[in-house]
Every structure is written in structure tokens, then in C-alpha cells.
Short mmCIF file of C-alpha atoms and ligand atoms in Angstrom, two decimals:
data_model
loop_
_atom_site.label_atom_id
_atom_site.label_comp_id
_atom_site.label_asym_id
_atom_site.label_seq_id
_atom_site.Cartn_x
_atom_site.Cartn_y
_atom_site.Cartn_z
CA MET Y 368 -81.93 -20.27 -2.00
CA SER Y 369 -81.53 -23.37 0.17
CA GLN Y 370 -84.64 -24.97 1.62
CA PRO Y 371 -85.73 -23.42 4.92
CA VAL Y 372 -84.75 -25.38 8.02
CA LEU Y 373 -88.21 -24.90 9.44
CA GLU Y 374 -91.45 -24.46 7.50
CA VAL Y 375 -94.63 -23.84 9.43
CA ASP Y 376 -97.83 -23.58 7.41
CA HIS Y 377 -101.31 -22.62 8.61
CA LEU Y 378 -100.66 -24.17 11.99
CA ARG Y 379 -103.55 -24.37 14.45
CA LYS Y 380 -103.87 -25.76 17.96
CA THR Y 381 -106.84 -25.56 20.29
CA TYR Y 382 -107.25 -26.53 23.94
CA GLY Y 383 -110.97 -27.29 24.16
CA ASP Y 384 -112.71 -24.20 22.78
CA PHE Y 385 -109.63 -22.03 23.23
CA VAL Y 386 -107.58 -21.33 20.10
CA ALA Y 387 -103.94 -21.13 21.26
CA VAL Y 388 -102.35 -21.03 17.78
CA ASP Y 389 -104.32 -19.80 14.81
CA ASP Y 390 -103.30 -20.14 11.16
CA LEU Y 391 -99.62 -19.51 11.84
CA THR Y 392 -97.23 -19.52 8.86
CA PHE Y 393 -93.50 -18.74 8.90
CA ARG Y 394 -90.10 -19.91 7.70
CA VAL Y 395 -86.75 -20.17 9.46
CA GLN Y 396 -83.77 -20.05 7.10
CA SER Y 397 -80.60 -22.07 7.42
CA GLY Y 398 -77.96 -20.51 9.68
CA GLU Y 399 -80.06 -17.69 11.09
CA ILE Y 400 -81.01 -16.81 14.64
CA PHE Y 401 -84.77 -16.41 14.45
CA GLY Y 402 -86.75 -14.69 17.21
CA LEU Y 403 -90.10 -16.18 18.17
CA LEU Y 404 -91.67 -13.42 20.24
CA GLY Y 405 -94.95 -12.62 21.89
CA PRO Y 406 -96.60 -11.64 25.16
CA ASN Y 407 -97.32 -14.21 27.87
CA GLY Y 408 -99.85 -16.71 26.63
CA ALA Y 409 -99.39 -15.76 22.96
CA GLY Y 410 -98.84 -19.34 21.86
CA LYS Y 411 -95.03 -19.54 21.52
CA THR Y 412 -94.52 -22.63 23.67
CA THR Y 413 -97.51 -24.34 22.07
CA THR Y 414 -95.96 -23.66 18.64
CA ILE Y 415 -92.56 -24.94 19.77
CA ARG Y 416 -94.18 -28.10 21.15
CA MET Y 417 -95.71 -28.81 17.75
CA ILE Y 418 -92.32 -28.27 16.10
CA MET Y 419 -90.82 -30.66 18.66
CA ASP Y 420 -93.45 -33.36 18.03
CA ILE Y 421 -94.72 -33.07 21.59
CA PHE Y 422 -98.15 -31.85 20.41
CA ILE Y 423 -99.98 -32.83 17.23
CA PRO Y 424 -101.45 -29.80 15.42
CA ASP Y 425 -105.22 -29.63 14.85
CA ALA Y 426 -104.49 -28.30 11.39
CA GLY Y 427 -101.56 -27.16 9.28
CA THR Y 428 -98.12 -28.62 8.76
CA VAL Y 429 -94.62 -28.39 10.18
CA SER Y 430 -91.55 -29.39 8.21
CA VAL Y 431 -88.24 -29.61 10.12
CA LEU Y 432 -85.04 -30.00 8.08
CA GLY Y 433 -87.18 -31.18 5.17
CA ALA Y 434 -88.81 -33.95 7.22
CA THR Y 435 -91.63 -34.42 9.71
CA PRO Y 436 -90.95 -33.32 13.30
CA ARG Y 437 -90.79 -36.98 14.31
CA GLN Y 438 -88.26 -37.90 11.62
CA ALA Y 439 -86.12 -34.85 12.43
CA ARG Y 440 -86.17 -35.42 16.20
CA LEU Y 441 -82.53 -36.47 16.61
CA ARG Y 442 -81.26 -33.46 14.62
CA VAL Y 443 -83.01 -30.92 16.84
CA GLY Y 444 -81.89 -29.60 20.23
CA TYR Y 445 -84.40 -28.15 22.66
CA LEU Y 446 -84.06 -26.07 25.79
CA PRO Y 447 -87.62 -26.18 27.15
CA GLU Y 448 -89.28 -23.37 29.04
CA GLU Y 449 -89.98 -25.62 31.99
CA ARG Y 450 -86.56 -26.54 33.35
CA GLY Y 451 -85.74 -29.72 35.09
CA LEU Y 452 -83.04 -32.33 34.87
CA TYR Y 453 -83.30 -35.42 37.06
CA ARG Y 454 -82.46 -33.88 40.42
CA ASP Y 455 -80.96 -36.92 42.13
CA LEU Y 456 -78.65 -37.93 39.30
CA LYS Y 457 -75.13 -36.65 38.84
CA VAL Y 458 -74.68 -33.85 36.32
CA LYS Y 459 -72.43 -35.60 33.81
CA GLU Y 460 -74.33 -38.86 34.13
CA THR Y 461 -77.55 -36.99 33.26
CA LEU Y 462 -76.04 -35.31 30.21
CA VAL Y 463 -74.61 -38.58 28.93
CA TYR Y 464 -77.98 -40.28 29.35
CA LEU Y 465 -79.84 -37.48 27.53
CA ALA Y 466 -77.31 -37.42 24.67
CA GLN Y 467 -77.71 -41.18 24.25
CA LEU Y 468 -81.47 -40.62 23.88
CA LYS Y 469 -80.51 -38.27 21.04
CA GLY Y 470 -78.62 -41.04 19.28
CA MET Y 471 -75.03 -40.65 20.54
CA ASP Y 472 -73.05 -43.70 21.65
CA LYS Y 473 -71.82 -43.69 25.25
CA ASP Y 474 -68.19 -42.77 24.55
CA ALA Y 475 -69.05 -39.87 22.25
CA ALA Y 476 -71.72 -38.71 24.72
CA THR Y 477 -69.18 -38.78 27.58
CA ARG Y 478 -66.61 -36.80 25.59
CA SER Y 479 -69.24 -34.27 24.55
CA ALA Y 480 -70.59 -33.95 28.11
CA GLU Y 481 -67.10 -33.26 29.47
CA ALA Y 482 -66.35 -30.71 26.76
CA TRP Y 483 -69.65 -28.89 27.24
CA LEU Y 484 -69.49 -28.90 31.04
CA ASP Y 485 -66.09 -27.30 30.69
CA ARG Y 486 -67.43 -24.79 28.17
CA VAL Y 487 -70.24 -23.65 30.47
CA GLY Y 488 -67.96 -23.50 33.52
CA LEU Y 489 -69.31 -26.58 35.28
CA ALA Y 490 -66.38 -28.99 34.89
CA ASP Y 491 -65.89 -29.10 38.67
CA TRP Y 492 -69.54 -29.98 39.16
CA ALA Y 493 -69.66 -32.96 36.79
CA ASP Y 494 -69.96 -35.51 39.61
CA LYS Y 495 -72.24 -33.48 41.86
CA ARG Y 496 -75.96 -34.16 41.97
CA VAL Y 497 -78.16 -31.86 39.89
CA LYS Y 498 -80.01 -30.72 43.00
CA ASP Y 499 -76.75 -29.37 44.46
CA LEU Y 500 -76.39 -26.87 41.62
CA SER Y 501 -77.90 -23.39 41.78
CA ARG Y 502 -80.79 -22.63 39.43
CA GLY Y 503 -78.59 -20.74 36.99
CA MET Y 504 -76.03 -23.55 37.02
CA GLN Y 505 -78.76 -26.10 36.33
CA GLN Y 506 -79.88 -23.97 33.44
CA LYS Y 507 -76.37 -23.95 31.98
CA ALA Y 508 -76.23 -27.73 32.35
CA GLN Y 509 -79.55 -27.95 30.55
CA PHE Y 510 -78.25 -25.68 27.79
CA ALA Y 511 -75.34 -28.11 27.42
CA SER Y 512 -77.78 -31.02 27.18
CA ALA Y 513 -79.65 -29.24 24.36
CA VAL Y 514 -76.52 -28.77 22.22
CA MET Y 515 -74.21 -31.68 23.02
CA HIS Y 516 -75.51 -33.97 20.27
CA GLU Y 517 -74.63 -31.23 17.72
CA PRO Y 518 -78.14 -30.52 16.44
CA ASP Y 519 -78.68 -28.73 13.13
CA LEU Y 520 -81.64 -26.85 14.59
CA LEU Y 521 -81.61 -25.54 18.14
CA ILE Y 522 -84.74 -24.27 19.85
CA LEU Y 523 -84.11 -22.17 22.93
CA ASP Y 524 -87.16 -21.24 25.00
CA GLU Y 525 -86.17 -18.44 27.40
CA PRO Y 526 -82.44 -19.31 27.59
CA PHE Y 527 -81.55 -16.10 29.48
CA GLN Y 528 -84.13 -16.37 32.21
CA GLY Y 529 -82.60 -16.19 35.68
CA LEU Y 530 -79.00 -15.89 34.46
CA ASP Y 531 -76.61 -13.28 35.85
CA PRO Y 532 -75.04 -10.80 33.37
CA VAL Y 533 -71.85 -12.86 33.01
CA ASN Y 534 -73.81 -15.98 32.13
CA VAL Y 535 -76.05 -14.02 29.74
CA GLU Y 536 -72.84 -13.05 27.92
CA LEU Y 537 -71.73 -16.69 27.95
CA VAL Y 538 -75.01 -17.90 26.41
CA LYS Y 539 -74.84 -15.14 23.77
CA THR Y 540 -71.28 -16.17 22.90
CA LEU Y 541 -72.25 -19.83 22.68
CA MET Y 542 -75.20 -18.98 20.43
CA ARG Y 543 -72.94 -16.99 18.11
CA GLU Y 544 -70.42 -19.84 18.00
CA LEU Y 545 -73.17 -22.33 17.17
CA GLN Y 546 -74.43 -20.02 14.43
CA ALA Y 547 -70.89 -19.66 13.05
CA GLU Y 548 -70.76 -23.47 12.82
CA GLY Y 549 -73.79 -23.27 10.53
CA ARG Y 550 -76.47 -24.26 13.02
CA THR Y 551 -79.87 -22.63 12.99
CA ILE Y 552 -81.36 -21.23 16.17
CA VAL Y 553 -84.94 -20.37 17.13
CA LEU Y 554 -84.88 -18.09 20.14
CA SER Y 555 -87.93 -17.37 22.24
CA ALA Y 556 -87.20 -14.64 24.77
CA HIS Y 557 -88.83 -11.72 26.52
CA GLN Y 558 -85.69 -9.55 26.77
CA MET Y 559 -86.12 -7.39 23.66
CA ASN Y 560 -82.65 -5.87 23.94
CA LEU Y 561 -81.13 -9.35 23.67
CA VAL Y 562 -83.43 -10.26 20.79
CA GLU Y 563 -82.28 -7.10 19.00
CA GLU Y 564 -78.67 -8.07 19.53
CA MET Y 565 -79.02 -11.68 18.50
CA CYS Y 566 -81.76 -12.11 15.90
CA ASP Y 567 -81.69 -11.75 12.12
CA ARG Y 568 -85.44 -12.11 11.63
CA ILE Y 569 -88.41 -12.34 13.98
CA LEU Y 570 -92.00 -13.45 14.22
CA LEU Y 571 -94.21 -11.70 16.76
CA ILE Y 572 -97.22 -13.76 17.81
CA ASN Y 573 -100.20 -12.23 19.57
CA ARG Y 574 -103.19 -14.28 20.69
CA GLY Y 575 -102.01 -17.19 18.58
CA GLU Y 576 -101.68 -15.19 15.37
CA GLY Y 577 -98.57 -13.90 13.60
CA VAL Y 578 -98.73 -10.09 13.71
CA LEU Y 579 -95.22 -9.04 12.68
CA TYR Y 580 -92.79 -11.09 10.63
CA GLY Y 581 -89.57 -10.45 8.75
CA GLU Y 582 -86.08 -9.04 8.88
CA LEU Y 583 -85.53 -7.20 12.15
CA ALA Y 584 -83.64 -4.30 10.54
CA ALA Y 585 -86.44 -3.76 8.00
CA ILE Y 586 -89.11 -3.88 10.73
CA LYS Y 587 -87.17 -1.31 12.74
CA ARG Y 588 -86.89 0.93 9.67
CA ASP Y 589 -90.65 0.65 9.03
CA TYR Y 590 -91.50 1.62 12.59
CA ALA Y 591 -88.84 4.29 13.06
CA PRO Y 592 -90.25 7.76 13.68
CA ASN Y 593 -89.22 10.43 11.17
CA ALA Y 594 -87.09 12.27 13.69
CA VAL Y 595 -83.50 13.24 14.47
CA ARG Y 596 -81.58 13.57 17.72
CA ILE Y 597 -79.02 16.35 17.94
CA SER Y 598 -76.66 17.30 20.75
CA GLY Y 599 -74.81 20.58 21.16
CA GLU Y 600 -74.81 23.90 23.01
CA GLU Y 601 -78.21 24.75 24.45
CA ASP Y 602 -78.62 28.08 22.65
CA VAL Y 603 -77.59 26.59 19.29
CA LEU Y 604 -80.14 23.82 19.68
CA THR Y 605 -82.88 26.34 20.42
CA GLN Y 606 -82.23 27.91 17.02
CA LEU Y 607 -82.60 24.52 15.32
CA THR Y 608 -86.20 24.15 16.46
CA ARG Y 609 -87.10 26.73 13.78
CA LEU Y 610 -85.64 24.76 10.85
CA GLU Y 611 -87.88 24.18 7.87
CA GLY Y 612 -89.81 20.91 8.00
CA VAL Y 613 -89.75 20.52 11.80
CA VAL Y 614 -93.24 19.76 13.14
CA ASP Y 615 -92.34 19.28 16.79
CA ALA Y 616 -89.27 19.80 18.95
CA GLU Y 617 -88.34 18.49 22.38
CA GLN Y 618 -85.28 19.97 24.04
CA ASN Y 619 -83.69 18.69 27.19
CA ARG Y 620 -80.67 20.93 27.86
CA ASP Y 621 -78.00 19.85 25.35
CA VAL Y 622 -80.10 17.22 23.54
CA LEU Y 623 -82.76 18.07 21.01
CA ILE Y 624 -85.23 15.77 19.26
CA LEU Y 625 -86.81 17.16 16.12
CA ARG Y 626 -89.85 15.41 14.70
CA LEU Y 627 -90.10 15.93 10.99
CA GLY Y 628 -93.03 16.25 8.59
CA GLN Y 629 -92.34 15.68 4.90
CA THR Y 630 -88.65 16.58 5.37
CA SER Y 631 -85.85 14.02 5.52
CA PRO Y 632 -83.09 13.89 8.16
CA GLN Y 633 -80.62 14.65 5.33
CA ALA Y 634 -82.47 17.89 4.51
CA ILE Y 635 -82.29 18.94 8.16
CA LEU Y 636 -78.57 18.24 8.27
CA ALA Y 637 -78.09 20.23 5.08
CA GLN Y 638 -79.85 23.23 6.66
CA ILE Y 639 -77.61 23.02 9.74
CA VAL Y 640 -74.49 22.94 7.56
CA GLU Y 641 -75.82 25.80 5.44
CA LEU Y 642 -76.37 27.93 8.55
CA GLY Y 643 -72.91 27.02 9.81
CA LEU Y 644 -74.23 26.14 13.27
CA PRO Y 645 -71.89 23.99 15.40
CA ILE Y 646 -73.37 20.75 16.81
CA ARG Y 647 -71.77 17.84 18.66
CA SER Y 648 -73.75 14.91 17.25
CA PHE Y 649 -76.55 14.20 14.81
CA GLU Y 650 -78.37 10.90 14.52
CA VAL Y 651 -81.52 9.58 12.96
CA GLU Y 652 -83.89 8.44 15.71
CA SER Y 653 -84.55 4.73 15.86
CA ILE Y 654 -87.17 2.83 17.80
CA PRO Y 655 -86.32 0.07 20.26
CA LEU Y 656 -87.83 -3.33 19.50
CA ASN Y 657 -89.36 -3.16 22.96
CA ASP Y 658 -91.53 -0.17 21.86
CA ILE Y 659 -92.54 -1.89 18.62
CA PHE Y 660 -93.55 -4.98 20.62
CA VAL Y 661 -95.62 -2.97 23.09
CA ASN Y 662 -97.27 -0.89 20.34
CA VAL Y 663 -98.16 -3.84 18.15
CA VAL Y 664 -99.42 -5.98 21.01
CA SER Y 665 -101.52 -3.16 22.43
CA GLY Y 666 -102.86 -2.30 18.98
CA VAL Y 667 -101.20 1.08 18.55
CA HIS Y 668 -99.95 2.01 15.09
CA PRO Y 669 -96.51 3.58 14.62
CA ASP Y 670 -98.21 6.95 14.03
CA GLY Y 671 -99.75 6.75 17.50
CA SER Y 672 -103.32 6.05 16.39
CA GLU Y 673 -105.16 3.11 17.90
CA GLU Y 674 -105.93 0.14 15.70
CA GLY Y 675 -109.57 0.15 14.66
CA ALA Y 676 -110.13 3.50 16.38
CA GLU Y 677 -111.98 4.81 13.35
CA ALA Y 678 -114.28 1.77 13.22
P1 LIG S 1861 -95.33 -17.43 27.93
O1 LIG S 1861 -94.57 -16.30 27.32
O2 LIG S 1861 -96.12 -16.98 29.12
O3 LIG S 1861 -94.53 -18.66 28.16
P2 LIG S 1861 -96.50 -18.63 25.49
O4 LIG S 1861 -96.54 -17.67 24.36
O5 LIG S 1861 -95.44 -19.64 25.49
O6 LIG S 1861 -96.52 -17.82 26.87
P3 LIG S 1861 -98.36 -20.84 25.55
O7 LIG S 1861 -97.75 -21.55 26.71
O8 LIG S 1861 -98.16 -21.42 24.19
O9 LIG S 1861 -97.94 -19.30 25.54
O10 LIG S 1861 -99.92 -20.72 25.85
C1 LIG S 1861 -100.83 -20.19 24.89
C2 LIG S 1861 -102.22 -20.21 25.49
O11 LIG S 1861 -102.66 -21.57 25.58
C3 LIG S 1861 -102.31 -19.63 26.89
O12 LIG S 1861 -103.53 -18.92 27.00
C4 LIG S 1861 -102.34 -20.87 27.80
O13 LIG S 1861 -103.11 -20.62 28.95
C5 LIG S 1861 -103.01 -21.90 26.91
N1 LIG S 1861 -102.51 -23.26 27.20
C6 LIG S 1861 -101.23 -23.67 27.08
N2 LIG S 1861 -101.12 -24.99 27.38
C7 LIG S 1861 -102.37 -25.41 27.71
C8 LIG S 1861 -102.93 -26.66 28.11
N3 LIG S 1861 -102.17 -27.74 28.23
N4 LIG S 1861 -104.26 -26.69 28.36
C9 LIG S 1861 -105.04 -25.60 28.22
N5 LIG S 1861 -104.58 -24.38 27.82
C10 LIG S 1861 -103.27 -24.29 27.59
#
């Protein structure tokens, strides 16, 4: 397997007595979209700032593209949580300046700025001042500034915040295009539905510590309830509540959720077929990432028990 693009080992950062990041270890693989998640104040931005060489860790190491954060600086793109381009400068002028700071020569920076302004729908605004753009437009310009020097690793801190649905789609499309070009993306976002759509693997941080880490699909499988959702005629569904292995049933007109004990969804389906009962749809229940996030952060296990309740 190729070397991870980002290797974070036993990272720690304190502000005075307060431990903001505590013994954090994770990897980001080449070409993936990796979700860095956590509640407000969990330590995501602090972690990103150490990856970006803005903060020095108190302990632990960060390796970016096989080098130190400082050495890798020009190969990384960063959309920071706190937005702000120079308000009095013109949009294109600002992008060209920022791309030059990332090592591009002026001609290449100008070409890239024009192409990216076009791509994010701001070509007509290139010579306007930043302060004349709406907040969402400024954010798109800042997205362009993060990617225009063609970084190998892109770190996006809340890229969807404040964008309308059309621009959310645009940013998603751009992220997928960048991934298809082989770039690696770290996405920090609070919209769990978008994280589910975009991310291959995630790390959930809570109070500075990693509490959930790995492939998103596997995490969702681990947390999924053993239950099935069936739709059909109301009276047929009522009969299904008596199937063998059902421990609890919840019927809402033509939709039925059966919670299962030791039985599998396949065994339930087999019983329905055996009985010859007509149904419209049958699906294994899944759990939204949003629920996993809330449960893990509030210390509730997938089975509903509270963490440490027996202690
Ligand atoms: P959010 O989702 O709200 O952006 P976050 O996960 O990015 O949160 P951080 O900004 O990393 O969280 O903050 C982690 C903790 O460290 C918070 O409790 C915050 O108050 C604290 N903190 C962050 N920066 C500083 C600082 N410069 N001085 C003191 N404490 C800080």
C-alpha cells in the first residue's frame, strides 16, 4: 500500500491547562476524502492548524506527504474555518497574490485564477473588490484560492457553511473532480448527510480524543440496528408482527419496522415468502451518521445503554 498522505501520531496540544487535542492518532490515505468530525470545541481546527504548521504540537508528530508540515506547505491547500480575503483588493488580484505565495509564478497564477473564477461562477466578478461580493461568493473565491496551486492534499474546514443548495452541489462536484484527479481531501463539516455522501473514511473527535475511526460503511454496519423496514397493505403488515424472531414492532399505517432478536433479516424475508404474503418493499434498516455522531458524543452505546452506566 502506498504511504499515507497524512500521518498523525499521538498528537497533543494544550492551551494553558486545557487539553484541546489529546493523544490523537490517524492516517489519511492517498486519494480519499477523509472526514474529520466532532462537536463544537472538539479540537478539529486545532488539529488542522498543527497539520498546517500554524501551531506547534506539545507532543506527537505530523507527517504530510512524507515530510514535515513546514516542508510540505506548498503542496497543501487550505480553506480555513475563519474566512477572510483582503476586502479592499480585487478578487482576481487577491487570488493571484495568494497563489504566488504558494509558489506559482505570476503568469501561471493568473491563468489558474481566471480558470477557477470561471469554474466557481465568478468570472464576471474578477475585477470587483472582495467586499462587494456576498458572503457565499467570497467563500467560493476562497475555495478557489485553496485549490488553484493544484495541491496534493486539500484541507477544507466547513466548506459548505453558508452556501445555498446550488453552491453546495457545486462544491461537492468540485471535490469529486479533485478526488478523480488523484488529490486527497480532508473534510471537516457538521452536515452529516454531506459527510455520508462524500467521505470514504472518518475520524470522530470528542473532547480532543479520537472516539470513532475507520471506513464509514463499516462503521455504519457496526452501528446499524438489527431491524427491517417493510411497506405494504396495513392488514398484511399487522400479520408480520407475529413472525418468529421479532422482538418489537412499530407500525405506522403502511410502513412496519420490525426489530429482531437473534434472527437475521434474511430469515424474516424467508418467512414472508414462505407464508406467501404480498409486500411492497423490504429493506434492512440502516442508521444515519447523524445518529451515530449524537450517540457516540453523548456516550450512548448502539444498544441504547449509557456508557459507564453500570459503573
Ligand atoms: P468547532 O466545530 O466549534 O469549530 P473545533 O472542533 O474546531 O470546534 P477547536 O477550535 O479546535 O474546536 O477548539 C478546541 C478547544 O480548544 C475549544 O474548547 C476551544 O475553546 C479551545 N481553543 C481553541 N483555540 C484556543 C486558543 N487560541 N486559546 C485557548 N483555547 C482555545
